[in-house]
Coordinates of C-alpha atoms in Angstrom, one line a residue:
X1 CA -1.2 345.2 209.7
X2 CA -2.2 341.9 207.2
X3 CA 0.8 340.1 208.6
X4 CA 0.5 341.2 212.2
X5 CA -3.3 339.9 212.4
X6 CA -2.3 336.9 210.4
X7 CA 0.9 335.9 213.1
X8 CA -2.3 336.8 216.1
X9 CA -4.3 334.3 214.6
X10 CA -2.1 331.7 213.5
X11 CA -0.6 331.7 217.1
X12 CA -3.6 331.9 219.1
X13 CA -5.0 329.1 217.1
X14 CA -2.1 326.7 217.6
X15 CA -2.5 327.4 221.5
X16 CA -5.9 326.8 221.9
X17 CA -5.4 323.7 219.8
X18 CA -2.3 322.8 221.6
X19 CA -4.1 323.1 224.8
X20 CA -7.2 321.0 224.1
X21 CA -5.2 318.1 222.4
X22 CA -4.0 318.2 226.2
X23 CA -6.9 318.1 227.9
X24 CA -8.2 315.0 225.6
X25 CA -5.0 313.6 225.9
X26 CA -4.7 313.2 222.0
X27 CA -0.8 313.9 220.0
X28 CA -0.8 317.7 219.6
X29 CA 1.8 317.1 216.8
X30 CA -1.2 315.1 214.8
X31 CA -4.2 317.1 215.8
X32 CA -2.2 320.7 215.2
X33 CA -1.2 319.1 211.6
X34 CA -4.6 317.8 210.7
X35 CA -6.4 321.2 211.9
X36 CA -3.8 323.1 209.4
X37 CA -5.0 320.7 206.7
X38 CA -8.5 321.2 207.0
X39 CA -7.8 325.3 207.3
X40 CA -5.7 325.2 204.2
X41 CA -9.3 324.3 202.4
X42 CA -11.2 327.2 203.7
X43 CA -11.6 329.6 200.7
X44 CA -10.2 332.8 203.5
X45 CA -7.2 331.3 204.3
X46 CA -4.0 332.6 202.4
X47 CA -1.7 330.7 201.4
X48 CA 1.3 329.7 203.7
X49 CA 4.6 329.6 202.4
X50 CA 7.0 328.5 204.6
X51 CA 10.9 329.9 204.0
X52 CA 13.8 327.5 204.8
X53 CA 15.3 330.4 206.5
X54 CA 12.6 331.0 208.6
X55 CA 12.4 327.6 209.5
X56 CA 16.7 327.0 209.8
X57 CA 17.5 330.2 211.3
X58 CA 14.5 331.3 213.5
X59 CA 12.7 328.3 214.6
X60 CA 15.3 325.6 215.0
X61 CA 18.0 327.3 216.8
X62 CA 15.4 328.1 220.1
X63 CA 13.7 324.5 219.5
X64 CA 17.1 322.7 219.7
X65 CA 18.4 324.4 222.8
X66 CA 15.3 324.4 224.9
X67 CA 15.2 320.7 224.4
X68 CA 19.3 320.5 225.2
X69 CA 19.2 322.3 228.0
X70 CA 16.9 319.8 229.3
X71 CA 19.4 316.6 228.5
X72 CA 21.3 315.1 230.7
X73 CA 25.0 314.9 230.1
X74 CA 25.5 312.1 232.3
X75 CA 23.0 310.1 230.3
X76 CA 23.9 311.6 226.9
X77 CA 27.7 309.7 228.1
X78 CA 26.1 306.9 228.9
X79 CA 24.4 306.0 225.8
X80 CA 26.8 307.8 223.5
X81 CA 26.9 304.7 221.3
X82 CA 23.2 304.6 220.6
X83 CA 22.6 308.1 219.9
X84 CA 25.6 307.9 217.6
X85 CA 24.1 305.1 215.8
X86 CA 20.9 306.5 215.3
X87 CA 21.8 310.0 214.6
X88 CA 24.4 309.2 212.1
X89 CA 24.2 305.5 211.3
X90 CA 20.6 305.5 210.7
X91 CA 20.0 308.8 209.2
X92 CA 22.7 308.0 206.4
X93 CA 21.4 304.1 206.5
X94 CA 17.7 306.0 205.9
X95 CA 18.8 308.0 203.3
X96 CA 20.0 305.4 200.6
X97 CA 17.1 303.0 201.6
X98 CA 15.2 306.0 200.0
X99 CA 17.4 307.2 197.7
X100 CA 17.0 303.6 195.9
X101 CA 13.5 303.4 196.2
X102 CA 13.0 307.1 194.4
X103 CA 15.6 306.0 191.7
X104 CA 13.7 302.9 190.8
X105 CA 10.4 304.3 190.6
X106 CA 10.9 308.2 189.4
X107 CA 12.5 309.5 186.2
X108 CA 15.1 311.8 188.3
X109 CA 18.9 311.4 188.6
X110 CA 20.7 309.7 191.9
X111 CA 21.4 312.5 193.4
X112 CA 18.1 313.7 193.7
X113 CA 17.2 311.1 194.9
X114 CA 19.4 311.0 197.4
X115 CA 18.7 314.5 198.2
X116 CA 15.1 313.5 198.9
X117 CA 16.1 310.9 201.0
X118 CA 18.5 313.3 203.4
X119 CA 15.3 315.6 203.2
X120 CA 13.0 312.7 205.1
X121 CA 15.6 310.4 207.6
X122 CA 16.1 312.8 210.4
X123 CA 13.1 311.9 213.1
X124 CA 11.4 315.0 214.8
X125 CA 12.6 316.1 218.1
X126 CA 9.2 318.2 219.1
X127 CA 7.0 314.8 217.8
X128 CA 8.8 312.3 219.4
X129 CA 9.4 313.9 223.0
X130 CA 5.5 315.0 223.0
X131 CA 4.6 311.5 221.8
X132 CA 6.8 309.7 224.4
X133 CA 6.4 311.8 227.6
X134 CA 2.3 311.1 226.6
X135 CA 2.6 307.3 226.4
X136 CA 4.8 307.0 229.4
X137 CA 7.7 305.3 228.1
X138 CA 10.4 304.3 230.5
X139 CA 12.7 307.0 231.1
X140 CA 15.9 305.2 229.3
X141 CA 13.6 305.1 225.7
X142 CA 12.8 308.5 226.3
X143 CA 16.1 309.5 227.2
X144 CA 17.7 307.9 223.5
X145 CA 14.9 309.2 221.4
X146 CA 15.1 312.9 223.1
X147 CA 18.6 312.9 222.5
X148 CA 18.8 311.1 219.2
X149 CA 16.6 313.8 217.9
X150 CA 18.9 316.5 219.0
X151 CA 21.9 315.6 216.5
X152 CA 20.2 313.9 213.8
X153 CA 19.1 316.7 211.8
X154 CA 22.8 318.1 211.4
X155 CA 23.7 314.5 209.3
X156 CA 20.7 314.7 207.8
X157 CA 21.4 318.3 206.5
X158 CA 25.1 317.8 205.7
X159 CA 24.2 314.6 203.5
X160 CA 21.3 317.1 201.8
X161 CA 24.0 319.5 201.2
X162 CA 26.1 316.9 199.8
X163 CA 23.8 315.8 197.5
X164 CA 22.8 319.4 196.3
X165 CA 26.6 319.9 195.3
X166 CA 26.6 316.3 193.6
X167 CA 23.4 317.8 191.2
X168 CA 25.5 319.8 190.2
X169 CA 28.4 317.2 189.4
X170 CA 30.9 319.4 191.8
X171 CA 31.6 317.1 194.6
X172 CA 33.4 314.0 195.7
X173 CA 33.1 311.5 198.2
X174 CA 36.1 313.0 199.5
X175 CA 34.7 316.2 200.3
X176 CA 31.4 315.3 201.6
X177 CA 33.6 313.3 204.0
X178 CA 35.4 316.5 204.4
X179 CA 32.6 318.1 204.8
X180 CA 30.9 315.9 207.7
X181 CA 33.8 316.4 209.6
X182 CA 33.9 320.0 209.6
X183 CA 30.1 319.9 210.2
X184 CA 30.7 317.8 213.4
X185 CA 33.8 318.4 215.2
X186 CA 34.1 322.0 213.9
X187 CA 30.0 322.2 214.9
X188 CA 31.2 320.8 218.6
X189 CA 34.1 323.1 218.6
X190 CA 31.8 326.3 218.2
X191 CA 29.1 325.3 220.7
X192 CA 31.7 324.9 223.3
X193 CA 33.6 328.1 222.7
X194 CA 30.4 330.2 222.8
X195 CA 29.2 328.3 226.0
X196 CA 32.5 329.1 227.9
X197 CA 31.9 332.8 227.1
X198 CA 28.8 332.6 228.2
X199 CA 29.7 331.0 231.2
X200 CA 32.3 334.1 232.0
X201 CA 29.4 336.7 231.0
X202 CA 26.7 334.9 233.3
X203 CA 28.8 334.7 236.3
X204 CA 28.8 338.1 236.1
X205 CA 25.3 338.7 235.9
X206 CA 22.9 339.2 239.1
X207 CA 19.9 340.9 237.1
X208 CA 17.5 338.1 235.8
X209 CA 16.0 340.1 233.2
X210 CA 20.0 340.6 231.6
X211 CA 20.7 337.0 232.0
X212 CA 17.6 335.9 230.3
X213 CA 18.0 338.1 227.8
X214 CA 21.5 336.4 227.3
X215 CA 19.6 333.2 227.3
X216 CA 17.3 334.0 224.3
X217 CA 20.0 335.1 222.4
X218 CA 22.7 332.0 223.4
X219 CA 20.9 329.6 220.7
X220 CA 21.3 332.2 217.6
X221 CA 25.2 333.3 219.1
X222 CA 26.0 329.4 218.5
X223 CA 24.6 328.7 215.6
X224 CA 25.4 331.4 213.0
X225 CA 28.9 331.5 213.4
X226 CA 29.0 327.8 213.3
X227 CA 26.7 328.0 209.8
X228 CA 29.3 331.2 208.4
X229 CA 32.1 328.4 208.4
X230 CA 30.1 325.9 207.1
X231 CA 30.4 324.1 210.3
X232 CA 27.0 322.5 211.7
X233 CA 25.1 325.2 213.4
X234 CA 22.5 322.6 214.9
X235 CA 25.6 320.4 216.7
X236 CA 26.6 323.6 218.1
X237 CA 23.7 325.1 219.7
X238 CA 23.1 321.4 221.3
X239 CA 26.4 321.5 222.5
X240 CA 26.6 325.0 224.0
X241 CA 22.7 324.4 225.4
X242 CA 23.8 320.6 227.5
X243 CA 27.3 322.4 228.7
X244 CA 25.2 325.9 229.6
X245 CA 22.0 323.5 231.1
X246 CA 24.8 321.1 233.0
X247 CA 26.1 323.9 234.7
X248 CA 23.1 326.4 235.3
X249 CA 23.3 325.5 239.4
X250 CA 27.1 326.4 239.9
X251 CA 26.7 329.5 237.4
X252 CA 23.4 331.2 238.0
X253 CA 21.4 332.4 240.5
X254 CA 18.2 330.9 241.5
X255 CA 16.1 333.5 240.2
X256 CA 18.0 333.7 236.7
X257 CA 17.0 329.5 236.6
X258 CA 13.4 330.2 237.2
X259 CA 13.2 332.8 235.1
X260 CA 15.0 331.5 231.9
X261 CA 12.8 328.4 233.0
X262 CA 9.4 329.9 232.3
X263 CA 10.3 331.8 229.5
X264 CA 12.0 328.7 227.6
X265 CA 9.0 326.7 228.0
X266 CA 6.6 329.5 226.8
X267 CA 9.1 330.0 223.8
X268 CA 9.0 326.1 223.0
X269 CA 5.3 326.0 223.3
X270 CA 4.7 328.9 221.0
X271 CA 7.0 327.7 218.7
X272 CA 6.3 324.0 218.6
X273 CA 2.4 324.5 218.3
X274 CA 2.8 327.5 215.2
X275 CA 5.3 325.2 213.6
X276 CA 3.3 322.2 213.3
X277 CA 0.3 324.1 212.3
X278 CA 2.1 325.8 209.2
X279 CA 3.1 321.9 208.4
X280 CA -1.2 321.4 207.9
X281 CA -1.4 324.8 206.2
X282 CA 0.8 323.9 203.3
X283 CA -0.7 320.6 202.3
X284 CA -3.2 321.9 199.6
X285 CA -0.5 324.0 197.9
X286 CA 2.1 321.2 197.7
X287 CA -0.6 318.2 196.8
X288 CA -1.9 320.4 194.0
X289 CA 1.7 321.6 192.6
X290 CA 2.5 317.7 192.6
X291 CA -0.8 316.8 191.3
X292 CA -0.2 318.9 188.0
X293 CA 3.5 318.2 187.8
X294 CA 2.7 316.2 184.5
X295 CA 4.0 312.9 186.1
X296 CA 1.6 309.9 185.9
X297 CA -1.0 310.0 189.2
X298 CA -1.0 306.2 189.6
X299 CA 3.0 306.4 189.4
X300 CA 2.9 309.2 191.9
X301 CA 0.8 307.1 194.7
X302 CA 2.9 304.1 194.1
X303 CA 5.8 306.4 194.6
X304 CA 4.4 308.3 197.8
X305 CA 3.2 305.0 199.3
X306 CA 6.7 303.3 198.8
X307 CA 8.7 306.4 200.0
X308 CA 6.8 306.0 203.7
X309 CA 6.8 302.7 203.5
X310 CA 11.3 302.5 203.0
X311 CA 11.0 305.4 205.5
X312 CA 9.1 303.4 208.2
X313 CA 10.9 300.5 207.7
X314 CA 14.4 301.2 207.5
X315 CA 14.5 302.0 211.1
X316 CA 13.5 298.4 212.6
X317 CA 15.9 296.9 210.1
X318 CA 18.8 299.4 211.4
X319 CA 17.2 298.9 215.2
X320 CA 16.7 295.2 215.1
X321 CA 20.3 293.9 213.1
X322 CA 22.4 294.2 215.9
X323 CA 20.1 293.1 218.5
X324 CA 19.8 289.9 217.0
X325 CA 23.1 289.4 216.0
X326 CA 23.9 290.1 219.5
X327 CA 21.5 287.8 220.8
X328 CA 22.8 285.0 218.1
X329 CA 26.1 285.4 219.6
X330 CA 24.9 284.9 223.1
X331 CA 25.8 288.7 224.4
X332 CA 23.6 290.6 226.5
X333 CA 21.7 293.5 225.0
X334 CA 18.5 295.9 225.8
X335 CA 15.0 294.1 225.8
X336 CA 13.6 293.3 222.4
X337 CA 10.6 295.5 223.7
X338 CA 12.7 298.6 224.2
X339 CA 14.0 298.2 220.9
X340 CA 10.5 297.7 219.1
X341 CA 9.5 301.1 220.9
X342 CA 12.5 303.0 219.6
X343 CA 12.0 301.5 216.1
X344 CA 8.4 302.7 215.7
X345 CA 9.2 306.4 217.1
X346 CA 10.1 307.6 213.8
X347 CA 8.0 310.4 213.7
X348 CA 9.1 313.0 210.6
X349 CA 8.2 316.9 211.0
X350 CA 8.9 320.5 210.3
X351 CA 12.8 320.1 209.6
X352 CA 11.8 317.9 206.9
X353 CA 9.6 320.2 205.2
X354 CA 12.0 323.0 205.7
X355 CA 14.4 321.2 204.3
X356 CA 13.1 320.1 200.9
X357 CA 12.4 324.0 200.6
X358 CA 16.3 324.2 200.4
X359 CA 16.2 321.9 197.0
X360 CA 16.9 324.7 194.1
X361 CA 14.3 325.7 191.7
X362 CA 16.6 323.5 189.0
X363 CA 15.7 319.8 190.9
X364 CA 14.3 317.5 188.8
X365 CA 10.5 317.1 189.7
X366 CA 10.6 319.2 192.4
X367 CA 6.9 319.7 193.2
X368 CA 6.6 315.8 193.6
X369 CA 9.5 315.8 195.8
X370 CA 8.0 318.1 198.2
X371 CA 4.8 316.1 198.4
X372 CA 6.8 312.9 198.9
X373 CA 8.6 314.6 202.0
X374 CA 4.9 315.9 203.0
X375 CA 3.5 312.3 203.0
X376 CA 6.2 311.1 205.2
X377 CA 5.3 313.9 207.6
X378 CA 2.0 313.3 207.5
X379 CA 1.9 309.3 207.2
X380 CA 4.6 309.0 210.1
X381 CA 2.6 311.2 212.2
X382 CA -0.5 309.6 211.7
X383 CA 0.6 305.8 211.5
X384 CA 3.3 305.3 213.9
X385 CA 2.2 308.6 215.9
X386 CA -1.1 307.2 216.5
X387 CA 0.2 303.5 217.0
X388 CA 3.1 304.2 219.9
X389 CA 1.0 304.1 222.9
X390 CA -1.2 300.8 221.7
X391 CA 2.3 299.3 221.0
X392 CA 3.7 300.6 224.6
X393 CA 0.9 299.2 226.0
X394 CA 0.8 295.7 224.0
X395 CA 4.7 295.3 225.2
X396 CA 3.1 296.1 228.7
X397 CA 6.0 298.7 229.2
X398 CA 5.5 301.5 232.1
X399 CA 6.4 304.4 232.5
X400 CA 8.2 306.0 235.9
X401 CA 7.4 305.0 238.8
X402 CA 5.6 307.0 240.8
X403 CA 6.7 305.6 244.0
X404 CA 10.5 304.8 243.0
X405 CA 10.5 309.0 241.9
X406 CA 8.8 310.0 245.0
X407 CA 11.2 307.5 247.2
X408 CA 13.9 309.4 245.2
X409 CA 13.0 312.7 246.0
X410 CA 12.3 312.3 249.2
X411 CA 15.7 310.8 249.6
X412 CA 17.8 313.5 247.7
X413 CA 16.0 316.3 249.8
X414 CA 17.2 314.2 253.1
X415 CA 20.7 314.0 251.8
X416 CA 20.3 318.1 251.2
X417 CA 19.3 318.9 254.4
X418 CA 21.7 316.7 256.2
X419 CA 24.3 318.5 254.3
X420 CA 22.6 321.9 254.9
X421 CA 22.6 321.5 258.2
X422 CA 26.3 320.4 258.5
X423 CA 27.2 323.5 257.0
X424 CA 25.0 325.6 259.8
X425 CA 26.6 324.3 262.1
X426 CA 30.0 325.0 260.4
X427 CA 29.4 328.7 260.2
X428 CA 27.3 329.3 263.6
X429 CA 29.3 332.4 265.1
X430 CA 29.3 333.7 269.0
X431 CA 27.2 336.3 268.3
X432 CA 24.7 333.9 266.2
X433 CA 20.9 335.2 267.6
X434 CA 19.3 331.7 268.8
X435 CA 16.0 332.1 266.8
X436 CA 17.7 332.2 263.9
X437 CA 19.7 328.9 264.2
X438 CA 15.9 327.4 264.9
X439 CA 14.5 329.1 262.0
X440 CA 16.9 327.5 259.6
X441 CA 16.6 324.3 261.1
X442 CA 12.9 324.0 261.5
X443 CA 13.1 325.2 257.8
X444 CA 14.9 322.5 256.5
X445 CA 12.7 319.7 258.5
X446 CA 9.7 321.2 257.2
X447 CA 11.1 320.8 253.6
X448 CA 12.4 317.5 254.5
X449 CA 9.1 316.2 256.4
X450 CA 6.9 317.8 253.3
X451 CA 8.5 315.6 250.6
X452 CA 8.5 312.1 253.1
X453 CA 4.5 313.0 253.6
X454 CA 4.0 313.0 249.8
X455 CA 4.4 309.4 250.0
X456 CA 1.4 309.2 252.0
X457 CA -1.8 307.5 250.8
X458 CA -4.0 310.4 248.8
X459 CA -6.4 310.2 251.6
X460 CA -4.2 311.2 254.3
X461 CA -2.6 314.3 252.3
X462 CA -5.2 316.9 253.4
X463 CA -4.3 316.4 257.2
X464 CA -0.1 315.9 257.4
X465 CA 1.5 319.0 258.8
X466 CA 2.5 320.5 255.4
X467 CA -0.6 319.8 253.6
X468 CA -2.1 322.2 256.4
X469 CA 0.7 324.9 256.4
X470 CA 0.5 325.0 252.7
X471 CA -3.4 325.6 252.8
X472 CA -3.5 328.2 255.7
X473 CA -0.2 330.2 254.4
X474 CA -2.1 330.4 250.9
X475 CA -5.0 331.8 252.8
X476 CA -3.1 334.2 254.5
X477 CA -1.2 335.4 251.7
X478 CA -4.6 335.7 250.1
X479 CA -5.9 338.7 253.0
X480 CA -2.2 340.2 253.0
X481 CA -2.3 340.7 249.3
X482 CA -6.4 342.0 249.8
X483 CA -5.1 344.6 252.7
X484 CA -2.2 346.1 250.2
X485 CA -4.4 346.5 247.5
X486 CA -7.1 348.1 249.4
X487 CA -4.2 350.7 250.5
X488 CA -3.4 350.8 246.9
X489 CA -6.8 351.5 245.9
X490 CA -6.9 354.8 248.1
X491 CA -3.9 356.1 246.7
X492 CA -2.2 356.6 250.2
X493 CA 1.2 354.6 249.2
X494 CA 4.0 355.7 246.2
X495 CA 2.8 352.9 243.2
X496 CA 6.4 352.0 243.3
X497 CA 6.8 350.5 246.7
X498 CA 3.2 349.1 246.4
X499 CA 4.6 346.8 243.8
X500 CA 7.5 345.9 245.6
X501 CA 5.7 344.4 248.3
X502 CA 3.2 343.0 246.0
X503 CA 6.0 341.0 244.3
X504 CA 7.8 339.8 247.7
X505 CA 3.9 338.6 248.2
X506 CA 4.0 336.6 244.7
X507 CA 7.4 335.2 245.2
X508 CA 6.0 333.7 248.5
X509 CA 3.1 332.1 247.0
X510 CA 4.9 331.0 243.8
X511 CA 7.3 329.4 245.8
X512 CA 4.8 327.1 247.5
X513 CA 2.7 326.3 244.9
X514 CA 5.7 325.1 242.8
X515 CA 6.4 323.1 245.5
X516 CA 3.5 321.5 245.6
X517 CA 2.9 321.3 241.8
X518 CA 6.2 319.4 241.3
X519 CA 4.5 316.7 243.2
X520 CA 1.4 316.8 242.0
X521 CA 0.0 313.5 240.6
X522 CA -3.7 312.5 240.2
X523 CA -2.7 309.2 240.6
X524 CA -4.4 306.6 243.0
X525 CA -1.0 304.5 243.0
X526 CA -0.6 304.3 246.7
X527 CA 2.8 305.2 248.4
X528 CA 3.1 304.6 252.0
X529 CA 3.0 306.7 254.6
X530 CA 6.4 307.7 256.2
X531 CA 5.1 308.5 259.8
X532 CA 3.1 306.1 260.7
X533 CA 4.2 303.0 262.4
X534 CA 4.5 299.3 261.2
X535 CA 5.4 296.5 263.0
X536 CA 7.2 295.1 260.3
X537 CA 9.7 297.9 259.6
X538 CA 10.5 297.9 263.6
X539 CA 10.7 294.0 263.7
X540 CA 12.9 293.8 260.1
X541 CA 16.3 292.9 260.9
X542 CA 19.2 295.9 260.1
X543 CA 20.6 293.9 257.3
X544 CA 24.0 295.5 255.5
X545 CA 24.2 295.5 251.6
X546 CA 26.0 293.1 250.4
X547 CA 29.7 293.0 249.5
X548 CA 30.6 293.9 245.7
X549 CA 28.7 294.9 243.3
X550 CA 24.7 293.7 243.6
X551 CA 23.1 292.0 240.9
X552 CA 19.4 290.9 239.9
X553 CA 20.2 286.9 239.0
X554 CA 16.7 287.0 237.2
X555 CA 17.2 290.0 235.1
X556 CA 20.8 288.6 233.9
X557 CA 19.7 285.2 233.4
X558 CA 16.9 286.3 231.3
X559 CA 19.1 288.7 229.5
X560 CA 17.5 291.9 230.9
X561 CA 18.4 295.6 232.1
X562 CA 17.7 296.6 235.5
X563 CA 16.9 300.5 237.0
X564 CA 17.5 299.8 240.4
X565 CA 17.7 297.1 243.0
X566 CA 16.4 296.3 246.2
X567 CA 17.6 293.7 249.0
X568 CA 14.7 290.8 250.7
X569 CA 15.4 291.9 254.8
X570 CA 14.6 288.5 255.4
X571 CA 16.2 286.3 253.2
X572 CA 18.9 288.4 251.4
X573 CA 17.5 288.3 248.1
X574 CA 18.0 291.1 245.7
X575 CA 15.8 292.0 242.7
X576 CA 14.7 294.7 240.4
X577 CA 12.4 297.6 241.1
X578 CA 9.2 298.7 240.1
X579 CA 10.9 300.8 237.1
X580 CA 12.5 297.9 235.6
X581 CA 11.0 294.9 233.1
X582 CA 11.4 292.5 235.3
X583 CA 10.0 294.0 238.6
X584 CA 11.5 290.7 240.5
X585 CA 11.9 292.5 244.0
X586 CA 7.8 292.7 243.9
X587 CA 7.4 289.3 242.3
X588 CA 9.4 288.1 245.3
X589 CA 7.6 289.3 247.6
X590 CA 4.4 288.0 246.1
X591 CA 5.8 284.5 246.1
X592 CA 7.3 284.2 249.4
X593 CA 5.2 287.0 251.5
X594 CA 8.7 288.5 253.6
X595 CA 7.2 291.8 254.0
X596 CA 9.8 294.6 254.2
X597 CA 12.8 294.8 251.7
X598 CA 15.5 297.8 251.8
X599 CA 17.3 299.9 248.5
X600 CA 20.9 298.6 248.3
X601 CA 21.6 301.6 246.1
X602 CA 24.3 303.7 246.8
X603 CA 23.5 306.6 249.5
X604 CA 20.0 305.0 250.1
X605 CA 19.2 303.5 253.2
X606 CA 15.3 303.8 253.4
X607 CA 13.2 300.4 253.8
X608 CA 9.9 299.6 252.4
X609 CA 6.8 297.1 253.9
X610 CA 4.9 295.6 251.1
X611 CA 2.1 294.6 253.5
X612 CA 0.9 298.1 254.9
X613 CA 2.6 300.1 252.2
X614 CA 4.6 302.3 254.6
X615 CA 7.9 303.5 254.1
X616 CA 11.2 303.5 257.4

């Protein structure tokens, strides 16, 4: 009973603290960790001991899996070199940088120092994602950080195994290399095989409940066999999740996908919140254990500061060195501002504390090593986690443009509607009722118009046809539900039938709310109004895109990268979009007052008037 009460209090407290942090825009991992630290000194709070198996088997697989489901395979392939450099090269570099500092300052074998280096080397996926999205970073940076954090745990855990074996005197460099090869290749193969089996199984499952059950088992089905053969369970889970997530829209029904997404978001929220609270709850006992370990207190403090500094400096050195060398030889690289943010986003978390608990009891200065790992987690969350938003603002980096996103959503839905109408025309038979055809056409038209109307100015959204449809239909559904509940209360209809009807009403309401929620934004940034007239758009020439591969010359000359390209219809100038660092298309408008530009991205034909902020 005590354990059950403790779990309820833990999860409830973690959820409340996380919700409060979100409400005030503060880093959730930092708030939860600090709250845990404070709670650990409350007399009635019992000592919390985080078992490594609980983290590595119970928490890590589902957290990695839910992140992998949302990872783009296309973006992963595009950034493969950068991700490999960070998740393998940087982890190894950080491991040995920390090992040299620890070996120099503390009386312990080099193998034990390497073990601590492997423990503190991998940045945490949860902390990186939470802080990256809250600070509004460019998507290219967020993608690299998220993908890196999916694989760096594997490198660190393999390095830790090798260091533990070296402390026992039973390992060679070739054995460590073989273990790493087995872990990476074996984990990827097992993850792909598990995904293949699950694909065959899920193609045959139509019940969303059964499909979600299979999804909840997937990370453990991938992790356990990989670990059993000494491959990387981390890589197996990530590989399995990325494959299943990439093909979900072809292998699963819509109801299954919606149920899976909702369930995994809930699981992720609970686990992430509870994990950082537990990290804080361990602080008191770890600090007391190291303080009474017999090591000189001054040496202990110096070692803690030095290890934290080594961890935080190793990442900028690794990230900036190839960028600066490339620029020295005149080669194009990513902007220095992007490298600065990536180099500073190195917050550590739960894997570090779980990994340090894997060290055997015979490890020299074990209480001290546990404290050093804790200092790295707390220090990086406090220093880097709190200063990262400030750094992003200082470098004037912007997150995804609401205007660009809204335009892209509307254009994609338009393309989907065109494909749907074409398929409707092909499938209409001689006996298809005309009202059915007209109803289907109207539904696609309404959906497409709803997306374009979201581009309108905020004050105009309340009078758009789709906004009125939403307002009136929700009111109708509320009345319909009240009528059904009145029948239920008098007991005139079988309860199972009532539940079915109520579920149908809930489904329709959730579809309306979900569509509106996806595009909801409190930003007052004007986007324009696709339905309004504009003389500039009407009079602008119908200029075709340039032949060949378009480029933003200003970006190319400055050594910067662009996201999308836009062409001025007045003079043909090509510049980068608002999501790009240079924002040269808007800069061209301010310099020339040429009002209309068009997209030159493949498949996009829309135009934009800067003066009237209207889309055409």
